[in-house]
Amino acid sequence: MIFLRSLVFALFFYGNTTMWVIIGIPTLLLPFPLFMRLTVKPWARTGLWLHRVICGVSLEVRGREHLPAGPILIAAKHQSVFETLFFVAELPIPTYITKRELFWIPLFGWYLWKSRQISIDRGKRAAVVAQLNRQAQAAIARGGQLVIFPEGTRRPVGAKPAYKSGVYHLHSEIGVACVPVALNAGVVWPRRTFLKFPGRLIVEYLPPIAPGLAREAFMTRLQHEIEPTTDRLVAEARRQEST
């Protein structure tokens, strides 16, 4: 049953993505707010809906009261593709940091460019920090919500934390509140596997961290906010599996 659900989801998910890429082409000529409203957000929302309905997943979002209005930095646990869809659907003006090579993909790269995602050239390490800071400042000036995954890549559930200091440098540079986010998406949508599992997916926003902390204090607080909460949410999902 899980294999069949996963297969049906894959067919509908990629079919849905292909459909929005094609029908959204005319919206590339529209102003940014209309483009996001008519193409990008519907794509993300329908993808999440397909995941819930086909794979038998319930989604709960906690702690939205911790989200300040306007520009913020989101520092989220990264366990699956789910997070990419979720923040696109959830935040008013979501901005991700992406590899420059993705912007070269036909059609897909056009959407990244139009949705004002941040492009960085990882091959030029000396210039990447200044480039990232410049583009991040521009995103914040537009009132955007900058999304960063502090560990840099998707991590399996239960893996030892591997936080990188880039999130601190970005936080200190842009001067806005950092909202930590814990989740248990990897339980139902694991990385590097075709299978999707039913269950309870929980995303929890945690109290924001104001600018001004020293590097060690910031990194310690960020990890101590995200990791125990993630463990608790994973445990909640596991308990539901066993009932």
PDB file of C-alpha atoms in Angstrom:
ATOM      1  CA  MET A   1       0.000   0.000   0.000  1.00  0.00           C
ATOM      2  CA  ILE A   2       2.821   2.426   0.870  1.00  0.00           C
ATOM      3  CA  PHE A   3       4.580   1.659  -2.415  1.00  0.00           C
ATOM      4  CA  LEU A   4       1.376   2.207  -4.398  1.00  0.00           C
ATOM      5  CA  ARG A   5       0.635   5.482  -2.614  1.00  0.00           C
ATOM      6  CA  SER A   6       4.192   6.642  -3.194  1.00  0.00           C
ATOM      7  CA  LEU A   7       3.969   5.788  -6.892  1.00  0.00           C
ATOM      8  CA  VAL A   8       0.674   7.621  -7.323  1.00  0.00           C
ATOM      9  CA  PHE A   9       2.047  10.622  -5.448  1.00  0.00           C
ATOM     10  CA  ALA A  10       5.174  10.733  -7.626  1.00  0.00           C
ATOM     11  CA  LEU A  11       3.094  10.654 -10.802  1.00  0.00           C
ATOM     12  CA  PHE A  12       0.738  13.386  -9.631  1.00  0.00           C
ATOM     13  CA  PHE A  13       3.467  15.502  -8.000  1.00  0.00           C
ATOM     14  CA  TYR A  14       5.717  15.655 -11.043  1.00  0.00           C
ATOM     15  CA  GLY A  15       2.721  15.965 -13.322  1.00  0.00           C
ATOM     16  CA  ASN A  16       1.518  18.894 -11.224  1.00  0.00           C
ATOM     17  CA  THR A  17       4.947  20.534 -11.406  1.00  0.00           C
ATOM     18  CA  THR A  18       5.107  20.081 -15.174  1.00  0.00           C
ATOM     19  CA  MET A  19       1.632  21.552 -15.560  1.00  0.00           C
ATOM     20  CA  TRP A  20       2.476  24.679 -13.551  1.00  0.00           C
ATOM     21  CA  VAL A  21       5.767  25.165 -15.390  1.00  0.00           C
ATOM     22  CA  ILE A  22       3.905  25.151 -18.709  1.00  0.00           C
ATOM     23  CA  ILE A  23       0.775  27.130 -17.858  1.00  0.00           C
ATOM     24  CA  GLY A  24       2.806  29.601 -15.801  1.00  0.00           C
ATOM     25  CA  ILE A  25       4.952  30.770 -18.716  1.00  0.00           C
ATOM     26  CA  PRO A  26       2.734  33.804 -19.498  1.00  0.00           C
ATOM     27  CA  THR A  27       2.907  34.889 -15.834  1.00  0.00           C
ATOM     28  CA  LEU A  28       6.675  35.363 -16.188  1.00  0.00           C
ATOM     29  CA  LEU A  29       5.763  38.649 -17.868  1.00  0.00           C
ATOM     30  CA  LEU A  30       3.592  39.819 -14.962  1.00  0.00           C
ATOM     31  CA  PRO A  31       4.708  41.904 -11.961  1.00  0.00           C
ATOM     32  CA  PHE A  32       6.328  39.906  -9.184  1.00  0.00           C
ATOM     33  CA  PRO A  33       3.330  39.878  -6.767  1.00  0.00           C
ATOM     34  CA  LEU A  34       0.965  38.575  -9.450  1.00  0.00           C
ATOM     35  CA  PHE A  35       3.497  35.997 -10.633  1.00  0.00           C
ATOM     36  CA  MET A  36       3.858  34.625  -7.092  1.00  0.00           C
ATOM     37  CA  ARG A  37       0.121  34.646  -6.448  1.00  0.00           C
ATOM     38  CA  LEU A  38      -0.902  33.045  -9.739  1.00  0.00           C
ATOM     39  CA  THR A  39       1.867  30.484 -10.293  1.00  0.00           C
ATOM     40  CA  VAL A  40       4.440  29.863  -7.577  1.00  0.00           C
ATOM     41  CA  LYS A  41       2.218  29.646  -4.516  1.00  0.00           C
ATOM     42  CA  PRO A  42      -0.504  27.549  -6.217  1.00  0.00           C
ATOM     43  CA  TRP A  43       2.204  25.108  -7.340  1.00  0.00           C
ATOM     44  CA  ALA A  44       3.521  24.723  -3.780  1.00  0.00           C
ATOM     45  CA  ARG A  45       0.065  24.476  -2.228  1.00  0.00           C
ATOM     46  CA  THR A  46      -1.175  21.850  -4.668  1.00  0.00           C
ATOM     47  CA  GLY A  47       2.023  19.845  -4.109  1.00  0.00           C
ATOM     48  CA  LEU A  48       1.468  19.878  -0.343  1.00  0.00           C
ATOM     49  CA  TRP A  49      -2.206  19.006  -0.822  1.00  0.00           C
ATOM     50  CA  LEU A  50      -1.303  16.016  -2.995  1.00  0.00           C
ATOM     51  CA  HIS A  51       1.145  14.844  -0.347  1.00  0.00           C
ATOM     52  CA  ARG A  52      -1.459  15.031   2.403  1.00  0.00           C
ATOM     53  CA  VAL A  53      -4.297  13.425   0.453  1.00  0.00           C
ATOM     54  CA  ILE A  54      -2.449  10.702  -1.429  1.00  0.00           C
ATOM     55  CA  CYS A  55       0.092   9.732   1.204  1.00  0.00           C
ATOM     56  CA  GLY A  56      -2.247   9.989   4.195  1.00  0.00           C
ATOM     57  CA  VAL A  57      -0.393  12.756   6.008  1.00  0.00           C
ATOM     58  CA  SER A  58      -1.862  15.259   8.445  1.00  0.00           C
ATOM     59  CA  LEU A  59      -0.083  18.607   8.698  1.00  0.00           C
ATOM     60  CA  GLU A  60       0.050  20.671  11.885  1.00  0.00           C
ATOM     61  CA  VAL A  61       1.791  24.039  12.157  1.00  0.00           C
ATOM     62  CA  ARG A  62       2.592  25.345  15.629  1.00  0.00           C
ATOM     63  CA  GLY A  63       4.008  28.605  16.925  1.00  0.00           C
ATOM     64  CA  ARG A  64       2.919  30.988  14.172  1.00  0.00           C
ATOM     65  CA  GLU A  65       2.673  33.621  16.902  1.00  0.00           C
ATOM     66  CA  HIS A  66       6.488  33.668  16.886  1.00  0.00           C
ATOM     67  CA  LEU A  67       6.596  34.955  13.305  1.00  0.00           C
ATOM     68  CA  PRO A  68       7.190  38.729  13.269  1.00  0.00           C
ATOM     69  CA  ALA A  69       5.565  40.704  10.480  1.00  0.00           C
ATOM     70  CA  GLY A  70       7.846  41.810   7.661  1.00  0.00           C
ATOM     71  CA  PRO A  71      11.402  40.705   6.901  1.00  0.00           C
ATOM     72  CA  ILE A  72      12.872  37.849   8.939  1.00  0.00           C
ATOM     73  CA  LEU A  73      15.458  35.098   8.719  1.00  0.00           C
ATOM     74  CA  ILE A  74      14.061  31.562   8.934  1.00  0.00           C
ATOM     75  CA  ALA A  75      16.582  28.954  10.143  1.00  0.00           C
ATOM     76  CA  ALA A  76      14.928  25.583   9.631  1.00  0.00           C
ATOM     77  CA  LYS A  77      15.734  21.939  10.153  1.00  0.00           C
ATOM     78  CA  HIS A  78      16.082  20.300   6.741  1.00  0.00           C
ATOM     79  CA  GLN A  79      15.005  16.670   6.400  1.00  0.00           C
ATOM     80  CA  SER A  80      13.166  16.444   3.072  1.00  0.00           C
ATOM     81  CA  VAL A  81      11.835  18.166  -0.038  1.00  0.00           C
ATOM     82  CA  PHE A  82       8.792  19.105   2.026  1.00  0.00           C
ATOM     83  CA  GLU A  83      10.478  22.173   3.539  1.00  0.00           C
ATOM     84  CA  THR A  84      11.057  23.717   0.125  1.00  0.00           C
ATOM     85  CA  LEU A  85       7.368  23.497  -0.728  1.00  0.00           C
ATOM     86  CA  PHE A  86       6.173  24.454   2.732  1.00  0.00           C
ATOM     87  CA  PHE A  87       7.907  27.803   3.099  1.00  0.00           C
ATOM     88  CA  VAL A  88       6.965  28.824  -0.447  1.00  0.00           C
ATOM     89  CA  ALA A  89       3.319  28.253   0.458  1.00  0.00           C
ATOM     90  CA  GLU A  90       3.573  29.574   4.004  1.00  0.00           C
ATOM     91  CA  LEU A  91       5.590  32.797   3.828  1.00  0.00           C
ATOM     92  CA  PRO A  92       4.509  36.017   2.053  1.00  0.00           C
ATOM     93  CA  ILE A  93       7.773  36.576   0.140  1.00  0.00           C
ATOM     94  CA  PRO A  94       9.996  33.476   0.577  1.00  0.00           C
ATOM     95  CA  THR A  95      13.613  33.682  -0.583  1.00  0.00           C
ATOM     96  CA  TYR A  96      15.982  30.714  -0.703  1.00  0.00           C
ATOM     97  CA  ILE A  97      19.729  30.560  -1.266  1.00  0.00           C
ATOM     98  CA  THR A  98      20.349  28.351  -4.313  1.00  0.00           C
ATOM     99  CA  LYS A  99      23.227  27.181  -6.479  1.00  0.00           C
ATOM    100  CA  ARG A 100      23.826  29.342  -9.536  1.00  0.00           C
ATOM    101  CA  GLU A 101      23.724  26.246 -11.765  1.00  0.00           C
ATOM    102  CA  LEU A 102      20.026  25.806 -11.061  1.00  0.00           C
ATOM    103  CA  PHE A 103      19.338  29.122 -12.781  1.00  0.00           C
ATOM    104  CA  TRP A 104      20.718  27.636 -16.020  1.00  0.00           C
ATOM    105  CA  ILE A 105      18.042  24.909 -16.221  1.00  0.00           C
ATOM    106  CA  PRO A 106      15.620  25.738 -19.069  1.00  0.00           C
ATOM    107  CA  LEU A 107      12.255  27.055 -17.823  1.00  0.00           C
ATOM    108  CA  PHE A 108      12.987  26.116 -14.196  1.00  0.00           C
ATOM    109  CA  GLY A 109      15.762  28.692 -14.025  1.00  0.00           C
ATOM    110  CA  TRP A 110      13.408  31.343 -15.350  1.00  0.00           C
ATOM    111  CA  TYR A 111      11.076  30.708 -12.420  1.00  0.00           C
ATOM    112  CA  LEU A 112      13.927  30.941  -9.925  1.00  0.00           C
ATOM    113  CA  TRP A 113      14.985  34.250 -11.426  1.00  0.00           C
ATOM    114  CA  LYS A 114      11.463  35.673 -11.536  1.00  0.00           C
ATOM    115  CA  SER A 115      10.721  34.608  -7.947  1.00  0.00           C
ATOM    116  CA  ARG A 116      13.886  36.476  -6.834  1.00  0.00           C
ATOM    117  CA  GLN A 117      15.736  33.541  -5.313  1.00  0.00           C
ATOM    118  CA  ILE A 118      19.350  34.160  -4.331  1.00  0.00           C
ATOM    119  CA  SER A 119      21.976  32.737  -6.664  1.00  0.00           C
ATOM    120  CA  ILE A 120      25.472  31.993  -5.380  1.00  0.00           C
ATOM    121  CA  ASP A 121      28.537  30.719  -7.216  1.00  0.00           C
ATOM    122  CA  ARG A 122      30.061  28.133  -4.903  1.00  0.00           C
ATOM    123  CA  GLY A 123      33.156  27.920  -7.081  1.00  0.00           C
ATOM    124  CA  LYS A 124      34.225  31.446  -6.145  1.00  0.00           C
ATOM    125  CA  ARG A 125      34.561  31.162  -2.399  1.00  0.00           C
ATOM    126  CA  ALA A 126      36.339  34.480  -1.926  1.00  0.00           C
ATOM    127  CA  ALA A 127      33.460  36.407  -3.480  1.00  0.00           C
ATOM    128  CA  VAL A 128      30.516  34.278  -2.334  1.00  0.00           C
ATOM    129  CA  VAL A 129      30.142  35.920   1.098  1.00  0.00           C
ATOM    130  CA  ALA A 130      29.961  39.444  -0.308  1.00  0.00           C
ATOM    131  CA  GLN A 131      27.630  38.237  -3.053  1.00  0.00           C
ATOM    132  CA  LEU A 132      25.340  36.490  -0.571  1.00  0.00           C
ATOM    133  CA  ASN A 133      25.249  39.466   1.797  1.00  0.00           C
ATOM    134  CA  ARG A 134      24.402  41.840  -1.031  1.00  0.00           C
ATOM    135  CA  GLN A 135      21.533  39.725  -2.333  1.00  0.00           C
ATOM    136  CA  ALA A 136      20.255  38.959   1.167  1.00  0.00           C
ATOM    137  CA  GLN A 137      20.159  42.665   2.008  1.00  0.00           C
ATOM    138  CA  ALA A 138      18.158  43.282  -1.174  1.00  0.00           C
ATOM    139  CA  ALA A 139      15.671  40.547  -0.235  1.00  0.00           C
ATOM    140  CA  ILE A 140      15.237  41.977   3.257  1.00  0.00           C
ATOM    141  CA  ALA A 141      14.805  45.493   1.845  1.00  0.00           C
ATOM    142  CA  ARG A 142      11.879  44.154  -0.220  1.00  0.00           C
ATOM    143  CA  GLY A 143      10.259  42.855   2.970  1.00  0.00           C
ATOM    144  CA  GLY A 144      11.105  39.241   2.208  1.00  0.00           C
ATOM    145  CA  GLN A 145      11.560  36.220   4.428  1.00  0.00           C
ATOM    146  CA  LEU A 146      14.986  34.661   3.926  1.00  0.00           C
ATOM    147  CA  VAL A 147      15.048  30.865   4.402  1.00  0.00           C
ATOM    148  CA  ILE A 148      18.293  29.107   5.296  1.00  0.00           C
ATOM    149  CA  PHE A 149      19.006  25.538   6.375  1.00  0.00           C
ATOM    150  CA  PRO A 150      21.788  25.844   8.982  1.00  0.00           C
ATOM    151  CA  GLU A 151      23.154  22.359   8.284  1.00  0.00           C
ATOM    152  CA  GLY A 152      23.423  23.138   4.590  1.00  0.00           C
ATOM    153  CA  THR A 153      21.738  20.002   3.285  1.00  0.00           C
ATOM    154  CA  ARG A 154      19.037  17.472   4.094  1.00  0.00           C
ATOM    155  CA  ARG A 155      19.830  15.351   7.138  1.00  0.00           C
ATOM    156  CA  PRO A 156      18.332  11.964   8.040  1.00  0.00           C
ATOM    157  CA  VAL A 157      16.124  11.745  11.092  1.00  0.00           C
ATOM    158  CA  GLY A 158      18.258  11.185  14.187  1.00  0.00           C
ATOM    159  CA  ALA A 159      21.541  12.228  12.562  1.00  0.00           C
ATOM    160  CA  LYS A 160      24.082  14.096  14.659  1.00  0.00           C
ATOM    161  CA  PRO A 161      23.636  17.886  14.212  1.00  0.00           C
ATOM    162  CA  ALA A 162      26.052  19.559  11.789  1.00  0.00           C
ATOM    163  CA  TYR A 163      25.366  23.280  12.051  1.00  0.00           C
ATOM    164  CA  LYS A 164      27.500  25.629   9.962  1.00  0.00           C
ATOM    165  CA  SER A 165      28.429  29.193  10.885  1.00  0.00           C
ATOM    166  CA  GLY A 166      27.036  30.676   7.658  1.00  0.00           C
ATOM    167  CA  VAL A 167      23.690  31.222   9.354  1.00  0.00           C
ATOM    168  CA  TYR A 168      25.383  33.393  11.999  1.00  0.00           C
ATOM    169  CA  HIS A 169      27.211  35.535   9.458  1.00  0.00           C
ATOM    170  CA  LEU A 170      23.991  36.038   7.536  1.00  0.00           C
ATOM    171  CA  HIS A 171      22.052  36.889  10.689  1.00  0.00           C
ATOM    172  CA  SER A 172      24.630  39.410  11.841  1.00  0.00           C
ATOM    173  CA  GLU A 173      24.810  40.988   8.388  1.00  0.00           C
ATOM    174  CA  ILE A 174      21.106  41.531   7.665  1.00  0.00           C
ATOM    175  CA  GLY A 175      20.128  42.616  11.170  1.00  0.00           C
ATOM    176  CA  VAL A 176      16.654  41.040  11.472  1.00  0.00           C
ATOM    177  CA  ALA A 177      15.180  38.501  13.867  1.00  0.00           C
ATOM    178  CA  CYS A 178      16.036  34.847  13.255  1.00  0.00           C
ATOM    179  CA  VAL A 179      13.158  32.410  13.743  1.00  0.00           C
ATOM    180  CA  PRO A 180      14.286  28.808  14.388  1.00  0.00           C
ATOM    181  CA  VAL A 181      12.040  26.089  12.946  1.00  0.00           C
ATOM    182  CA  ALA A 182      11.865  22.460  14.052  1.00  0.00           C
ATOM    183  CA  LEU A 183       9.961  19.720  12.206  1.00  0.00           C
ATOM    184  CA  ASN A 184       9.608  15.981  11.713  1.00  0.00           C
ATOM    185  CA  ALA A 185       9.105  15.851   7.929  1.00  0.00           C
ATOM    186  CA  GLY A 186      11.775  13.179   7.513  1.00  0.00           C
ATOM    187  CA  VAL A 187       9.551  10.619   9.220  1.00  0.00           C
ATOM    188  CA  VAL A 188       6.900  10.752   6.486  1.00  0.00           C
ATOM    189  CA  TRP A 189       8.958  12.121   3.561  1.00  0.00           C
ATOM    190  CA  PRO A 190      12.492  10.719   4.042  1.00  0.00           C
ATOM    191  CA  ARG A 191      15.381  11.927   1.942  1.00  0.00           C
ATOM    192  CA  ARG A 192      16.842   9.795  -0.850  1.00  0.00           C
ATOM    193  CA  THR A 193      13.969   7.344  -1.057  1.00  0.00           C
ATOM    194  CA  PHE A 194      10.990   6.922  -3.308  1.00  0.00           C
ATOM    195  CA  LEU A 195       8.707   5.865  -0.466  1.00  0.00           C
ATOM    196  CA  LYS A 196       6.420   8.281   1.384  1.00  0.00           C
ATOM    197  CA  PHE A 197       4.782   7.232   4.634  1.00  0.00           C
ATOM    198  CA  PRO A 198       1.490   8.169   6.314  1.00  0.00           C
ATOM    199  CA  GLY A 199       1.616   9.999   9.600  1.00  0.00           C
ATOM    200  CA  ARG A 200       1.545  13.289  11.435  1.00  0.00           C
ATOM    201  CA  LEU A 201       3.832  15.983  10.041  1.00  0.00           C
ATOM    202  CA  ILE A 202       4.469  18.845  12.456  1.00  0.00           C
ATOM    203  CA  VAL A 203       6.244  22.145  11.831  1.00  0.00           C
ATOM    204  CA  GLU A 204       6.976  24.319  14.863  1.00  0.00           C
ATOM    205  CA  TYR A 205       8.171  27.931  14.813  1.00  0.00           C
ATOM    206  CA  LEU A 206      10.236  28.780  17.892  1.00  0.00           C
ATOM    207  CA  PRO A 207      10.819  32.121  19.660  1.00  0.00           C
ATOM    208  CA  PRO A 208      12.842  34.530  17.500  1.00  0.00           C
ATOM    209  CA  ILE A 209      16.473  35.318  18.222  1.00  0.00           C
ATOM    210  CA  ALA A 210      17.208  39.039  18.101  1.00  0.00           C
ATOM    211  CA  PRO A 211      20.319  40.353  16.329  1.00  0.00           C
ATOM    212  CA  GLY A 212      23.398  41.189  18.348  1.00  0.00           C
ATOM    213  CA  LEU A 213      24.493  37.883  19.886  1.00  0.00           C
ATOM    214  CA  ALA A 214      28.098  36.786  19.589  1.00  0.00           C
ATOM    215  CA  ARG A 215      28.790  33.889  17.250  1.00  0.00           C
ATOM    216  CA  GLU A 216      29.146  31.150  19.871  1.00  0.00           C
ATOM    217  CA  ALA A 217      26.117  32.316  21.845  1.00  0.00           C
ATOM    218  CA  PHE A 218      23.965  32.496  18.706  1.00  0.00           C
ATOM    219  CA  MET A 219      24.997  29.088  17.363  1.00  0.00           C
ATOM    220  CA  THR A 220      24.502  27.455  20.762  1.00  0.00           C
ATOM    221  CA  ARG A 221      21.060  28.945  21.216  1.00  0.00           C
ATOM    222  CA  LEU A 222      19.973  28.091  17.680  1.00  0.00           C
ATOM    223  CA  GLN A 223      20.964  24.450  18.005  1.00  0.00           C
ATOM    224  CA  HIS A 224      19.527  24.173  21.518  1.00  0.00           C
ATOM    225  CA  GLU A 225      16.214  25.549  20.254  1.00  0.00           C
ATOM    226  CA  ILE A 226      15.904  23.383  17.137  1.00  0.00           C
ATOM    227  CA  GLU A 227      17.354  20.007  18.100  1.00  0.00           C
ATOM    228  CA  PRO A 228      15.394  19.123  21.285  1.00  0.00           C
ATOM    229  CA  THR A 229      12.171  20.323  19.658  1.00  0.00           C
ATOM    230  CA  THR A 230      12.884  18.264  16.535  1.00  0.00           C
ATOM    231  CA  ASP A 231      13.513  15.201  18.728  1.00  0.00           C
ATOM    232  CA  ARG A 232      10.201  15.796  20.494  1.00  0.00           C
ATOM    233  CA  LEU A 233       8.292  16.139  17.208  1.00  0.00           C
ATOM    234  CA  VAL A 234       9.901  12.997  15.797  1.00  0.00           C
ATOM    235  CA  ALA A 235       8.947  11.146  18.980  1.00  0.00           C
ATOM    236  CA  GLU A 236       5.348  12.316  18.567  1.00  0.00           C
ATOM    237  CA  ALA A 237       5.296  10.930  15.043  1.00  0.00           C
ATOM    238  CA  ARG A 238       6.827   7.646  16.152  1.00  0.00           C
ATOM    239  CA  ARG A 239       4.243   7.243  18.907  1.00  0.00           C
ATOM    240  CA  GLN A 240       1.469   7.692  16.377  1.00  0.00           C
ATOM    241  CA  GLU A 241       3.061   5.025  14.140  1.00  0.00           C
ATOM    242  CA  SER A 242       2.965   2.551  16.990  1.00  0.00           C
ATOM    243  CA  THR A 243      -0.710   3.082  17.844  1.00  0.00           C
TER     244      THR A 243
END
